[in-house]
Short mmCIF file of C-alpha atoms in Angstrom, two decimals:
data_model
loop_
_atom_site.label_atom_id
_atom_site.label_comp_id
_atom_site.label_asym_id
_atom_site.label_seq_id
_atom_site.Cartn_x
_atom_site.Cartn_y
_atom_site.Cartn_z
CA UNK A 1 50.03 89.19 128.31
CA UNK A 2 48.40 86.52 130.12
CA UNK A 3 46.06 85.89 127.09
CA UNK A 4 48.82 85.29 125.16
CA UNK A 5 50.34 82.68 127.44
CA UNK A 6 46.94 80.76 127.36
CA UNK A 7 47.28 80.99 123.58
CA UNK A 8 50.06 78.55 124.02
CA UNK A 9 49.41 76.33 126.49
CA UNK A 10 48.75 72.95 124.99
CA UNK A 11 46.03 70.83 127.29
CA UNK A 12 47.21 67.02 127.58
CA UNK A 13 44.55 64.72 128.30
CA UNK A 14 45.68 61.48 130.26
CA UNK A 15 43.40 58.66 130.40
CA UNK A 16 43.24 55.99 133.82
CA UNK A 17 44.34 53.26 131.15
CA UNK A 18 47.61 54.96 129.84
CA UNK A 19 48.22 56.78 132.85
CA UNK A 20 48.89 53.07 134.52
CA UNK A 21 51.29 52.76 131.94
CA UNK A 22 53.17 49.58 130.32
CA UNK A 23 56.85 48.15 132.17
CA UNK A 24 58.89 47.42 129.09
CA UNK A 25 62.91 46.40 129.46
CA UNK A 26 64.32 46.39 126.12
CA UNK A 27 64.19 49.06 123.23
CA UNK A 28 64.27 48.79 119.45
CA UNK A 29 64.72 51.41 117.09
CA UNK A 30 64.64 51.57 113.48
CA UNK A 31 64.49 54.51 110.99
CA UNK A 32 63.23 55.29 107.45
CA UNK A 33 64.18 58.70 105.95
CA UNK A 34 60.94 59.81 107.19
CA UNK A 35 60.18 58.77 110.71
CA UNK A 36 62.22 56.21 113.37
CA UNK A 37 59.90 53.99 115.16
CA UNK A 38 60.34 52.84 118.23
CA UNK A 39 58.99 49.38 119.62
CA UNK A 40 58.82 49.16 123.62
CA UNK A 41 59.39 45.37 124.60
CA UNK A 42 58.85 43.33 127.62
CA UNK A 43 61.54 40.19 127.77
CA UNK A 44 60.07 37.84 130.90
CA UNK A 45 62.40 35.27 132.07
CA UNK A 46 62.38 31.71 130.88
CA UNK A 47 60.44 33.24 127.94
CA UNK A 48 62.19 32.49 124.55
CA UNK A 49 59.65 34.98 122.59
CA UNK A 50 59.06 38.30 123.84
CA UNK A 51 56.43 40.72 123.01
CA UNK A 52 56.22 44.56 121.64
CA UNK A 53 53.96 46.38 124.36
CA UNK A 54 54.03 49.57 122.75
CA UNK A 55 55.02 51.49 118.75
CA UNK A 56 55.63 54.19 118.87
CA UNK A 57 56.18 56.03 115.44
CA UNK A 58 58.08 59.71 115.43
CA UNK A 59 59.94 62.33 113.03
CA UNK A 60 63.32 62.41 112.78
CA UNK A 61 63.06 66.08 114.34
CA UNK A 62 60.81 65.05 116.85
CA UNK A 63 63.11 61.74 117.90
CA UNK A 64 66.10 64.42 118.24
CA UNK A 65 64.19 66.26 120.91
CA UNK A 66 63.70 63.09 122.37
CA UNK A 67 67.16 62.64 122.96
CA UNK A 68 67.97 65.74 124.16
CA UNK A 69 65.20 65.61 126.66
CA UNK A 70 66.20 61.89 127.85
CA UNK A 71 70.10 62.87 128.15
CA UNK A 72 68.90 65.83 130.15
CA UNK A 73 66.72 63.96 132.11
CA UNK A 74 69.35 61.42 132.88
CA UNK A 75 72.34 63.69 133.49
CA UNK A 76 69.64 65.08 136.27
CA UNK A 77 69.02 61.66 137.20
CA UNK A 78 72.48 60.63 137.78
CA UNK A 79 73.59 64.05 140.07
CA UNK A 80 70.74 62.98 142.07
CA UNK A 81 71.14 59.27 142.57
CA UNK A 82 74.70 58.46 141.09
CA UNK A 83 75.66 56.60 137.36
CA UNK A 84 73.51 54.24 135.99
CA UNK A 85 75.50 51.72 134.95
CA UNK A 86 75.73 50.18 131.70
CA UNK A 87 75.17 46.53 130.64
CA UNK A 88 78.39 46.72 129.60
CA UNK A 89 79.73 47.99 132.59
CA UNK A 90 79.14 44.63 134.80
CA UNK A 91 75.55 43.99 134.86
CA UNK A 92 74.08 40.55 134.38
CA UNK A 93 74.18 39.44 130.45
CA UNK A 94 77.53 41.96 129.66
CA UNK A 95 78.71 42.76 126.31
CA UNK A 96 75.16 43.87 125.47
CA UNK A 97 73.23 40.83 125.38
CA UNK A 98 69.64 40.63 127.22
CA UNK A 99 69.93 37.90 130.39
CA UNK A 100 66.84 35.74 129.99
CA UNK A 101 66.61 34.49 133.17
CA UNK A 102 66.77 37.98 135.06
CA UNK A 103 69.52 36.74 137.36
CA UNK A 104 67.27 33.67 138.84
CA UNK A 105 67.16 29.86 137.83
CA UNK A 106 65.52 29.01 134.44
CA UNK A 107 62.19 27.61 134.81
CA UNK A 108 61.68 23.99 132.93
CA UNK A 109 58.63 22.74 132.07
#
C-alpha cells in the first residue's frame, strides 16, 4: 500500500530564486480556445508604464482548478481574518480603476 502511495507522489523542486518570489498588484487574463494566460504585473506609484513580472500560460481545465483552489483558499482566508474587501467596496481608486499613486503624493520630476 505504501508503494503505491509513493507511486503518486509528485516531487516539486523549488529553487532559492523562485522561492523569493515576485510582489505583483494587478492581474490580467486573457484566453484563446486553448489555454488563458495570465500576466502578473507590478504598477509602482508615479509610474505611468508598468511592467509584466511574470506569464504564466495554462489550460482551460487547469485555470478552472485554479479557481476553485483560490476561492477555497480565500473563503479560508476570510473565516480566519475577516472579508477582503473589494476595490469596489471603498478602497482607494473605486469603481475598479488602479490608484497610481498608492494613496501618497505624486512624485514630479
Amino acid at each position: 500500500m505504501e508503494e503505491k502511495k509513493n507511486k503518486n507522489q509528485l516531487n516539486i523542486e523549488l529553487n532559492e530564486e523562485v522561492a523569493q518570489g515576485v510582489y505583483s498588484n494587478l492581474a490580467v487574463i486573457t484566453h484563446s480556445p486553448s489555454e488563458f494566460v495570465l500576466d502578473f504585473i507590478r504598477v509602482m506609484p508615479g509610474v505611468p508604464k508598468a511592467q509584466v513580472k511574470s506569464r504564466i500560460v495554462v489550460t482551460p481545465e487547469h485555470a478552472k482548478r485554479l479557481m476553485l483552489a483560490l476561492k477555497d483558499n480565500i473563503q479560508r482566508y476570510e473565516s480566519m481574518h475577516g472579508p477582503i474587501k473589494n476595490i469596489e467596496d471603498g478602497h482607494p481608486g473605486g469603481g475598479g480603476s488602479i490608484p497610481m499613486n498608492f494613496g501618497g503624493t505624486t512624485p514630479q520630476a
